[in-house]
Amino acid sequence: MPRSKKVSAVSTGSKKTPNSYIQWSKNPDWTWTIVAKLQEDDTFHCALFSDSITEAKKENRPIQKNKVQLIQLHVELAEHTFTEDPEMKALYHTNKSHFATSVGSWIASLKSDYKTFQNKLGATGAGLEVSEAVEGSEIYNQIASFKAQKFPWYDEFHGWWWEHPSLNPIGITNVVSVTSDEHCDALQNLFDSWNSDEGDEDDKEKMGISVADADAHIGSPDWGVSFGDEKDRDGFEAEEEMHEENEDESLPGLHASPSLTIGGGRATPFPDSPIPTHFPSLSTSSSTKKRKAPTPDLPTASPGMAGAKKKHSKKRDALVVFGDMAESDASALKHKTDIHAQIQIEKIRAHECEAKEQIAMEEHWHKCQLEAEECCAKADRDAQLHTLQVIMAAQ
């Protein structure tokens, strides 16, 4: 990256304040010096900006937390930056604390410009790495314009900041929303499969039921029982058959005789039938009115029963999955809120600590200045006294 021509920091004639000769925007070489320092020392930039999750995973190492006071890091950066500048070196040694504070203010300004630009890019561009921007696209052109006009260090700082929620909230939210959309699509596909009769046999196999077992289950004594509170067609027919059975049981001596003669013949037993196959002989006395027993009907398997059972089972499974997803989303939202609150607390603590350090440095600087003035005054007095003694000795 070509370096720009440096603006002379030392002015001639009028006296200037520290703010007037520490002009970061006119001296981009200072920022490039900071970038080089951060690139050389991973531990330093991890402590200054907090660690990058992606880089930590690539290098198979734990994430390093910011355990060092920011003011100390700013002092080190100021020492590294301005001692290499021959025009600023002398001025730096006259007021080191102000130069360290200026470094912190400049980094905060860079963060603000970066965050504003990421919000301008929107959800698509903010979540991309620099290498992922397609050359000639609108996002690529916006980044190139931003680098050329205001932020030539974009590639370097984007590599450290693009995963930070406080600096790139849109990009991080975009990644989370994509994951949620994938879950919604998977759930929608599951619901769509309920309304299709295709692939019944494959679904039975996936549920752990063989096709032969599922087909053999139809016609068993409990095959017509409805699920839950719903009354589907098969469950209603089973309820009618049970009601007819209860009416038959109300007849006297219904199961007392092993056979029933109907029209001169014997009823044939029905294997595996839930309805009685042997009926008692009824009296044919003229004083007693004959009551014909209902003709038993074979239970017929409803063709829609297998599909109904499968759909009910799928619905129960999907509701469980949907409940787990809702609980997971709530937990993730709570975790995100806690992280945001913790970030705000850390910011407040950092500001308080920076203010305390600044006050302490200013007091120390003032004390040193007073001591220097006292030393100079004492030296002047000693020189005058010595001169007076020499004059008196000469006389």
CSV table of C-alpha atoms in Angstrom, one decimal:
chain,number,residue,atom,x,y,z
A,1,MET,CA,0.0,0.0,0.0
A,2,PRO,CA,1.6,3.4,-1.0
A,3,ARG,CA,2.2,5.7,1.9
A,4,SER,CA,1.0,9.3,1.6
A,5,LYS,CA,3.2,12.3,2.0
A,6,LYS,CA,3.5,13.1,5.6
A,7,VAL,CA,2.3,16.5,6.9
A,8,SER,CA,5.0,18.3,8.9
A,9,ALA,CA,4.0,18.1,12.6
A,10,VAL,CA,6.4,20.8,13.9
A,11,SER,CA,5.3,24.3,13.1
A,12,THR,CA,7.4,27.4,13.1
A,13,GLY,CA,6.4,30.6,14.6
A,14,SER,CA,3.2,30.2,16.7
A,15,LYS,CA,2.9,27.8,19.6
A,16,LYS,CA,0.4,24.9,19.0
A,17,THR,CA,-1.5,22.7,21.3
A,18,PRO,CA,-1.1,18.9,21.2
A,19,ASN,CA,-4.4,18.4,19.3
A,20,SER,CA,-3.1,20.7,16.6
A,21,TYR,CA,0.0,18.6,15.8
A,22,ILE,CA,-1.5,15.1,16.3
A,23,GLN,CA,-3.5,15.0,13.1
A,24,TRP,CA,-4.3,11.4,12.2
A,25,SER,CA,-6.3,12.0,9.0
A,26,LYS,CA,-3.4,14.0,7.5
A,27,ASN,CA,-0.8,11.4,8.5
A,28,PRO,CA,-2.1,7.9,7.4
A,29,ASP,CA,1.4,6.5,7.9
A,30,TRP,CA,0.8,6.5,11.7
A,31,THR,CA,-2.2,4.2,11.2
A,32,TRP,CA,-0.2,2.0,8.9
A,33,THR,CA,2.4,1.7,11.7
A,34,ILE,CA,-0.3,0.6,14.1
A,35,VAL,CA,-1.6,-1.9,11.6
A,36,ALA,CA,1.9,-3.4,11.1
A,37,LYS,CA,2.3,-3.7,14.9
A,38,LEU,CA,-1.1,-5.5,15.2
A,39,GLN,CA,-0.3,-7.9,12.4
A,40,GLU,CA,3.1,-8.8,13.9
A,41,ASP,CA,1.7,-9.5,17.4
A,42,ASP,CA,-1.4,-11.6,17.5
A,43,THR,CA,-1.6,-11.5,21.2
A,44,PHE,CA,-1.6,-7.7,21.2
A,45,HIS,CA,-4.4,-7.3,18.7
A,46,CYS,CA,-6.4,-10.0,20.4
A,47,ALA,CA,-6.2,-8.1,23.7
A,48,LEU,CA,-7.0,-4.8,22.0
A,49,PHE,CA,-10.0,-5.9,20.0
A,50,SER,CA,-10.8,-9.2,21.6
A,51,ASP,CA,-10.1,-12.4,19.7
A,52,SER,CA,-11.5,-13.5,16.4
A,53,ILE,CA,-13.6,-16.7,16.6
A,54,THR,CA,-12.8,-17.8,13.1
A,55,GLU,CA,-9.0,-17.3,13.5
A,56,ALA,CA,-9.1,-19.2,16.8
A,57,LYS,CA,-10.8,-22.1,15.2
A,58,LYS,CA,-8.5,-22.2,12.2
A,59,GLU,CA,-5.4,-22.2,14.5
A,60,ASN,CA,-7.0,-24.7,17.0
A,61,ARG,CA,-6.5,-22.5,20.0
A,62,PRO,CA,-8.7,-21.0,22.8
A,63,ILE,CA,-10.1,-17.5,22.4
A,64,GLN,CA,-8.0,-14.9,24.2
A,65,LYS,CA,-9.9,-12.4,26.3
A,66,ASN,CA,-9.0,-8.8,26.9
A,67,LYS,CA,-7.4,-8.9,30.3
A,68,VAL,CA,-5.1,-6.0,29.8
A,69,GLN,CA,-6.1,-2.4,30.5
A,70,LEU,CA,-6.7,-0.6,27.2
A,71,ILE,CA,-4.8,2.5,28.4
A,72,GLN,CA,-1.7,0.4,28.7
A,73,LEU,CA,-2.1,-0.9,25.2
A,74,HIS,CA,-2.6,2.6,23.9
A,75,VAL,CA,0.6,3.7,25.6
A,76,GLU,CA,2.5,0.9,23.9
A,77,LEU,CA,1.0,1.8,20.5
A,78,ALA,CA,1.9,5.5,21.0
A,79,GLU,CA,5.5,4.5,22.0
A,80,HIS,CA,5.8,2.3,18.9
A,81,THR,CA,4.2,4.8,16.5
A,82,PHE,CA,5.7,8.1,17.4
A,83,THR,CA,9.2,7.1,18.4
A,84,GLU,CA,9.7,5.9,14.8
A,85,ASP,CA,8.7,9.3,13.5
A,86,PRO,CA,11.7,11.7,13.7
A,87,GLU,CA,9.5,14.8,13.6
A,88,MET,CA,7.2,13.6,16.4
A,89,LYS,CA,9.7,11.8,18.6
A,90,ALA,CA,10.8,14.9,20.5
A,91,LEU,CA,7.2,16.1,21.0
A,92,TYR,CA,6.1,12.7,22.1
A,93,HIS,CA,8.6,12.7,25.0
A,94,THR,CA,7.2,16.0,26.2
A,95,ASN,CA,3.7,14.7,26.7
A,96,LYS,CA,3.4,10.9,26.4
A,97,SER,CA,0.0,10.7,28.2
A,98,HIS,CA,-1.6,12.9,25.6
A,99,PHE,CA,-0.3,10.9,22.7
A,100,ALA,CA,-1.6,7.7,24.3
A,101,THR,CA,-5.0,9.2,24.7
A,102,SER,CA,-4.9,10.4,21.1
A,103,VAL,CA,-4.3,6.8,20.0
A,104,GLY,CA,-7.3,5.6,21.9
A,105,SER,CA,-9.5,8.3,20.4
A,106,TRP,CA,-8.3,7.5,16.9
A,107,ILE,CA,-9.1,3.8,17.3
A,108,ALA,CA,-12.6,4.7,18.5
A,109,SER,CA,-13.0,6.9,15.5
A,110,LEU,CA,-12.0,4.1,13.2
A,111,LYS,CA,-14.5,1.8,14.8
A,112,SER,CA,-17.3,4.3,14.4
A,113,ASP,CA,-16.5,4.8,10.7
A,114,TYR,CA,-16.3,1.0,10.2
A,115,LYS,CA,-19.6,0.4,11.9
A,116,THR,CA,-21.4,3.2,9.9
A,117,PHE,CA,-20.1,1.7,6.6
A,118,GLN,CA,-21.2,-1.9,7.6
A,119,ASN,CA,-24.7,-0.6,8.3
A,120,LYS,CA,-24.7,1.1,4.9
A,121,LEU,CA,-23.7,-2.1,3.2
A,122,GLY,CA,-26.7,-3.9,4.6
A,123,ALA,CA,-27.3,-7.5,5.5
A,124,THR,CA,-25.7,-9.0,2.3
A,125,GLY,CA,-22.4,-7.1,2.3
A,126,ALA,CA,-21.8,-6.8,6.0
A,127,GLY,CA,-21.6,-10.6,6.4
A,128,LEU,CA,-19.0,-11.1,3.7
A,129,GLU,CA,-15.3,-11.4,4.0
A,130,VAL,CA,-13.2,-9.2,1.8
A,131,SER,CA,-12.2,-12.1,-0.5
A,132,GLU,CA,-15.9,-13.0,-1.0
A,133,ALA,CA,-16.9,-9.8,-2.6
A,134,VAL,CA,-17.3,-10.3,-6.4
A,135,GLU,CA,-15.2,-7.9,-8.4
A,136,GLY,CA,-17.5,-5.4,-10.3
A,137,SER,CA,-20.5,-5.9,-8.1
A,138,GLU,CA,-22.2,-3.1,-6.2
A,139,ILE,CA,-20.8,-4.3,-2.9
A,140,TYR,CA,-17.3,-4.5,-4.3
A,141,ASN,CA,-17.5,-1.0,-5.7
A,142,GLN,CA,-18.8,0.4,-2.4
A,143,ILE,CA,-15.9,-1.1,-0.5
A,144,ALA,CA,-13.4,0.1,-3.1
A,145,SER,CA,-14.8,3.7,-2.8
A,146,PHE,CA,-14.7,3.6,1.0
A,147,LYS,CA,-11.1,2.4,0.9
A,148,ALA,CA,-10.0,5.1,-1.6
A,149,GLN,CA,-11.8,8.0,0.0
A,150,LYS,CA,-11.6,7.4,3.8
A,151,PHE,CA,-10.5,4.0,5.0
A,152,PRO,CA,-7.5,2.6,3.2
A,153,TRP,CA,-6.9,0.1,6.0
A,154,TYR,CA,-10.3,-1.6,5.5
A,155,ASP,CA,-9.0,-5.0,4.5
A,156,GLU,CA,-6.9,-5.3,7.7
A,157,PHE,CA,-9.5,-4.0,10.2
A,158,HIS,CA,-12.3,-5.9,8.6
A,159,GLY,CA,-10.4,-9.1,9.2
A,160,TRP,CA,-10.4,-8.3,12.9
A,161,TRP,CA,-13.8,-6.7,13.3
A,162,TRP,CA,-16.3,-8.3,11.0
A,163,GLU,CA,-17.3,-11.0,13.5
A,164,HIS,CA,-17.8,-8.5,16.4
A,165,PRO,CA,-21.6,-8.0,17.2
A,166,SER,CA,-20.9,-4.5,18.5
A,167,LEU,CA,-19.1,-3.4,15.3
A,168,ASN,CA,-20.9,-5.5,12.7
A,169,PRO,CA,-24.4,-6.3,14.1
A,170,ILE,CA,-26.1,-6.7,10.7
A,171,GLY,CA,-23.6,-9.3,9.4
A,172,ILE,CA,-23.9,-11.4,12.6
A,173,THR,CA,-27.7,-11.1,12.5
A,174,ASN,CA,-27.7,-12.2,8.9
A,175,VAL,CA,-25.8,-15.4,9.8
A,176,VAL,CA,-28.3,-16.2,12.6
A,177,SER,CA,-31.4,-15.5,10.3
A,178,VAL,CA,-30.1,-17.9,7.6
A,179,THR,CA,-29.9,-20.7,10.2
A,180,SER,CA,-33.4,-20.0,11.4
A,181,ASP,CA,-34.7,-20.0,7.8
A,182,GLU,CA,-33.1,-23.4,7.2
A,183,HIS,CA,-35.0,-24.8,10.3
A,184,CYS,CA,-38.3,-23.3,9.0
A,185,ASP,CA,-37.8,-24.9,5.6
A,186,ALA,CA,-37.1,-28.3,7.1
A,187,LEU,CA,-40.2,-28.0,9.3
A,188,GLN,CA,-42.3,-27.0,6.3
A,189,ASN,CA,-41.1,-30.0,4.3
A,190,LEU,CA,-42.1,-32.2,7.2
A,191,PHE,CA,-45.7,-30.8,7.3
A,192,ASP,CA,-46.0,-31.1,3.5
A,193,SER,CA,-45.2,-34.8,3.7
A,194,TRP,CA,-48.3,-35.4,5.8
A,195,ASN,CA,-50.6,-34.3,3.0
A,196,SER,CA,-49.1,-36.8,0.5
A,197,ASP,CA,-49.9,-40.5,0.3
A,198,GLU,CA,-46.8,-41.2,-1.7
A,199,GLY,CA,-44.0,-43.0,0.0
A,200,ASP,CA,-46.1,-44.7,2.7
A,201,GLU,CA,-44.0,-47.8,2.7
A,202,ASP,CA,-40.8,-45.8,3.0
A,203,ASP,CA,-42.2,-43.8,5.9
A,204,LYS,CA,-43.2,-47.0,7.7
A,205,GLU,CA,-39.7,-48.3,7.3
A,206,LYS,CA,-38.2,-45.0,8.6
A,207,MET,CA,-40.5,-45.1,11.7
A,208,GLY,CA,-39.1,-48.6,12.6
A,209,ILE,CA,-42.2,-50.6,11.4
A,210,SER,CA,-42.0,-53.1,8.6
A,211,VAL,CA,-44.5,-53.0,5.9
A,212,ALA,CA,-45.7,-56.6,6.7
A,213,ASP,CA,-46.2,-55.7,10.4
A,214,ALA,CA,-48.1,-52.5,9.6
A,215,ASP,CA,-50.5,-54.3,7.2
A,216,ALA,CA,-51.0,-57.2,9.7
A,217,HIS,CA,-51.9,-54.7,12.4
A,218,ILE,CA,-55.0,-53.7,10.5
A,219,GLY,CA,-57.8,-56.0,11.6
A,220,SER,CA,-56.5,-56.5,15.1
A,221,PRO,CA,-59.0,-55.9,18.0
A,222,ASP,CA,-57.7,-52.4,18.6
A,223,TRP,CA,-57.2,-51.3,15.0
A,224,GLY,CA,-60.3,-49.0,15.0
A,225,VAL,CA,-59.4,-47.0,18.1
A,226,SER,CA,-59.1,-43.3,17.4
A,227,PHE,CA,-56.1,-41.2,18.4
A,228,GLY,CA,-56.5,-38.3,20.9
A,229,ASP,CA,-59.7,-36.4,20.9
A,230,GLU,CA,-60.2,-36.7,17.1
A,231,LYS,CA,-63.1,-38.8,15.6
A,232,ASP,CA,-62.0,-39.9,12.2
A,233,ARG,CA,-64.0,-42.1,9.9
A,234,ASP,CA,-62.3,-45.4,11.1
A,235,GLY,CA,-62.7,-44.6,14.7
A,236,PHE,CA,-66.4,-43.8,14.3
A,237,GLU,CA,-67.1,-47.1,12.6
A,238,ALA,CA,-65.3,-49.0,15.3
A,239,GLU,CA,-67.4,-47.2,17.9
A,240,GLU,CA,-70.6,-48.3,16.1
A,241,GLU,CA,-69.4,-51.9,16.1
A,242,MET,CA,-68.7,-51.7,19.9
A,243,HIS,CA,-72.2,-50.2,20.4
A,244,GLU,CA,-73.8,-53.2,18.5
A,245,GLU,CA,-71.8,-55.6,20.7
A,246,ASN,CA,-73.2,-54.0,23.8
A,247,GLU,CA,-76.7,-54.4,22.5
A,248,ASP,CA,-76.1,-58.1,21.9
A,249,GLU,CA,-74.7,-58.6,25.4
A,250,SER,CA,-78.0,-57.2,26.8
A,251,LEU,CA,-79.9,-60.3,25.4
A,252,PRO,CA,-80.5,-63.1,28.0
A,253,GLY,CA,-78.2,-66.0,27.8
A,254,LEU,CA,-76.4,-64.6,24.7
A,255,HIS,CA,-73.2,-66.6,25.3
A,256,ALA,CA,-74.7,-69.6,27.1
A,257,SER,CA,-75.0,-71.9,24.1
A,258,PRO,CA,-72.1,-72.8,21.8
A,259,SER,CA,-74.2,-72.6,18.6
A,260,LEU,CA,-77.1,-70.8,17.0
A,261,THR,CA,-79.5,-72.2,14.5
A,262,ILE,CA,-80.6,-69.6,12.0
A,263,GLY,CA,-83.0,-70.7,9.2
A,264,GLY,CA,-82.2,-74.4,9.9
A,265,GLY,CA,-78.4,-74.0,9.6
A,266,ARG,CA,-75.4,-73.4,11.9
A,267,ALA,CA,-73.5,-70.2,11.9
A,268,THR,CA,-69.9,-70.6,10.7
A,269,PRO,CA,-67.3,-69.2,13.2
A,270,PHE,CA,-65.2,-66.3,12.0
A,271,PRO,CA,-61.5,-66.6,12.9
A,272,ASP,CA,-59.9,-63.7,14.9
A,273,SER,CA,-63.2,-61.8,15.0
A,274,PRO,CA,-64.0,-59.5,18.0
A,275,ILE,CA,-67.7,-60.3,17.5
A,276,PRO,CA,-69.2,-63.5,19.1
A,277,THR,CA,-69.6,-66.3,16.6
A,278,HIS,CA,-71.8,-68.7,18.7
A,279,PHE,CA,-75.3,-67.6,19.7
A,280,PRO,CA,-78.0,-69.3,21.9
A,281,SER,CA,-81.1,-71.0,20.6
A,282,LEU,CA,-84.1,-68.7,21.0
A,283,SER,CA,-87.5,-69.9,22.2
A,284,THR,CA,-90.2,-70.4,19.5
A,285,SER,CA,-93.1,-70.3,21.8
A,286,SER,CA,-96.2,-68.6,20.5
A,287,SER,CA,-96.5,-66.7,23.8
A,288,THR,CA,-93.1,-65.2,23.4
A,289,LYS,CA,-92.2,-62.8,20.6
A,290,LYS,CA,-89.3,-63.9,18.6
A,291,ARG,CA,-86.3,-61.5,18.4
A,292,LYS,CA,-83.9,-62.1,15.6
A,293,ALA,CA,-80.3,-61.7,16.5
A,294,PRO,CA,-78.4,-59.3,14.3
A,295,THR,CA,-76.3,-60.9,11.6
A,296,PRO,CA,-72.7,-60.4,12.5
A,297,ASP,CA,-70.6,-58.5,10.0
A,298,LEU,CA,-66.9,-59.0,9.4
A,299,PRO,CA,-64.8,-56.0,10.3
A,300,THR,CA,-63.3,-54.5,7.2
A,301,ALA,CA,-60.1,-52.7,7.3
A,302,SER,CA,-60.4,-49.1,6.2
A,303,PRO,CA,-57.9,-48.2,3.5
A,304,GLY,CA,-57.2,-44.9,5.1
A,305,MET,CA,-56.3,-46.2,8.6
A,306,ALA,CA,-52.6,-46.7,7.9
A,307,GLY,CA,-52.3,-43.2,6.5
A,308,ALA,CA,-54.2,-41.8,9.5
A,309,LYS,CA,-52.0,-43.5,12.0
A,310,LYS,CA,-48.9,-42.4,10.2
A,311,LYS,CA,-50.1,-38.8,10.0
A,312,HIS,CA,-51.0,-38.7,13.7
A,313,SER,CA,-47.5,-40.1,14.6
A,314,LYS,CA,-45.8,-37.6,12.4
A,315,LYS,CA,-47.8,-34.7,13.9
A,316,ARG,CA,-46.8,-35.8,17.4
A,317,ASP,CA,-43.1,-36.0,16.4
A,318,ALA,CA,-43.3,-32.6,14.7
A,319,LEU,CA,-44.9,-30.9,17.7
A,320,VAL,CA,-42.1,-32.2,19.9
A,321,VAL,CA,-39.5,-31.0,17.4
A,322,PHE,CA,-41.2,-27.6,17.1
A,323,GLY,CA,-41.3,-27.3,20.9
A,324,ASP,CA,-37.6,-28.0,21.1
A,325,MET,CA,-36.9,-25.5,18.4
A,326,ALA,CA,-38.9,-22.8,20.2
A,327,GLU,CA,-37.1,-23.5,23.5
A,328,SER,CA,-33.8,-23.4,21.7
A,329,ASP,CA,-34.7,-20.0,20.0
A,330,ALA,CA,-35.7,-18.6,23.4
A,331,SER,CA,-32.5,-19.8,25.0
A,332,ALA,CA,-30.4,-18.3,22.1
A,333,LEU,CA,-32.3,-14.9,22.4
A,334,LYS,CA,-31.6,-14.9,26.2
A,335,HIS,CA,-28.0,-15.7,25.6
A,336,LYS,CA,-27.7,-12.9,23.0
A,337,THR,CA,-29.4,-10.4,25.4
A,338,ASP,CA,-27.0,-11.4,28.2
A,339,ILE,CA,-24.0,-10.9,25.9
A,340,HIS,CA,-25.2,-7.5,24.8
A,341,ALA,CA,-25.7,-6.5,28.5
A,342,GLN,CA,-22.2,-7.8,29.3
A,343,ILE,CA,-20.7,-5.8,26.5
A,344,GLN,CA,-22.4,-2.6,27.7
A,345,ILE,CA,-21.1,-3.2,31.2
A,346,GLU,CA,-17.6,-3.8,29.9
A,347,LYS,CA,-17.8,-0.6,27.9
A,348,ILE,CA,-18.8,1.4,31.0
A,349,ARG,CA,-16.0,-0.2,33.0
A,350,ALA,CA,-13.5,0.6,30.3
A,351,HIS,CA,-14.5,4.2,30.1
A,352,GLU,CA,-14.3,4.5,33.9
A,353,CYS,CA,-10.9,2.9,33.9
A,354,GLU,CA,-9.7,5.1,31.1
A,355,ALA,CA,-10.9,8.2,32.8
A,356,LYS,CA,-9.1,7.2,36.1
A,357,GLU,CA,-5.9,6.4,34.2
A,358,GLN,CA,-6.1,9.7,32.4
A,359,ILE,CA,-6.5,11.7,35.6
A,360,ALA,CA,-3.7,9.8,37.2
A,361,MET,CA,-1.4,10.4,34.2
A,362,GLU,CA,-2.2,14.1,34.2
A,363,GLU,CA,-1.6,14.4,37.9
A,364,HIS,CA,1.7,12.6,37.5
A,365,TRP,CA,2.7,14.9,34.6
A,366,HIS,CA,1.8,18.0,36.6
A,367,LYS,CA,3.8,16.7,39.5
A,368,CYS,CA,6.8,16.1,37.3
A,369,GLN,CA,6.5,19.5,35.8
A,370,LEU,CA,6.4,21.1,39.2
A,371,GLU,CA,9.5,19.1,40.3
A,372,ALA,CA,11.3,20.2,37.1
A,373,GLU,CA,10.4,23.8,37.7
A,374,GLU,CA,11.6,23.6,41.3
A,375,CYS,CA,14.9,22.0,40.2
A,376,CYS,CA,15.4,24.8,37.6
A,377,ALA,CA,14.7,27.5,40.2
A,378,LYS,CA,17.1,25.8,42.7
A,379,ALA,CA,19.8,25.6,40.0
A,380,ASP,CA,19.3,29.3,39.3
A,381,ARG,CA,19.6,30.2,42.9
A,382,ASP,CA,22.7,28.0,43.4
A,383,ALA,CA,24.3,29.7,40.3
A,384,GLN,CA,23.6,33.2,41.6
A,385,LEU,CA,25.0,32.3,45.0
A,386,HIS,CA,28.1,30.8,43.5
A,387,THR,CA,28.6,33.9,41.3
A,388,LEU,CA,28.2,36.2,44.4
A,389,GLN,CA,30.7,34.1,46.3
A,390,VAL,CA,33.3,34.4,43.5
A,391,ILE,CA,32.8,38.2,43.3
A,392,MET,CA,33.3,38.5,47.1
A,393,ALA,CA,36.4,36.4,47.0
A,394,ALA,CA,37.9,38.4,44.2
A,395,GLN,CA,37.4,41.7,46.2
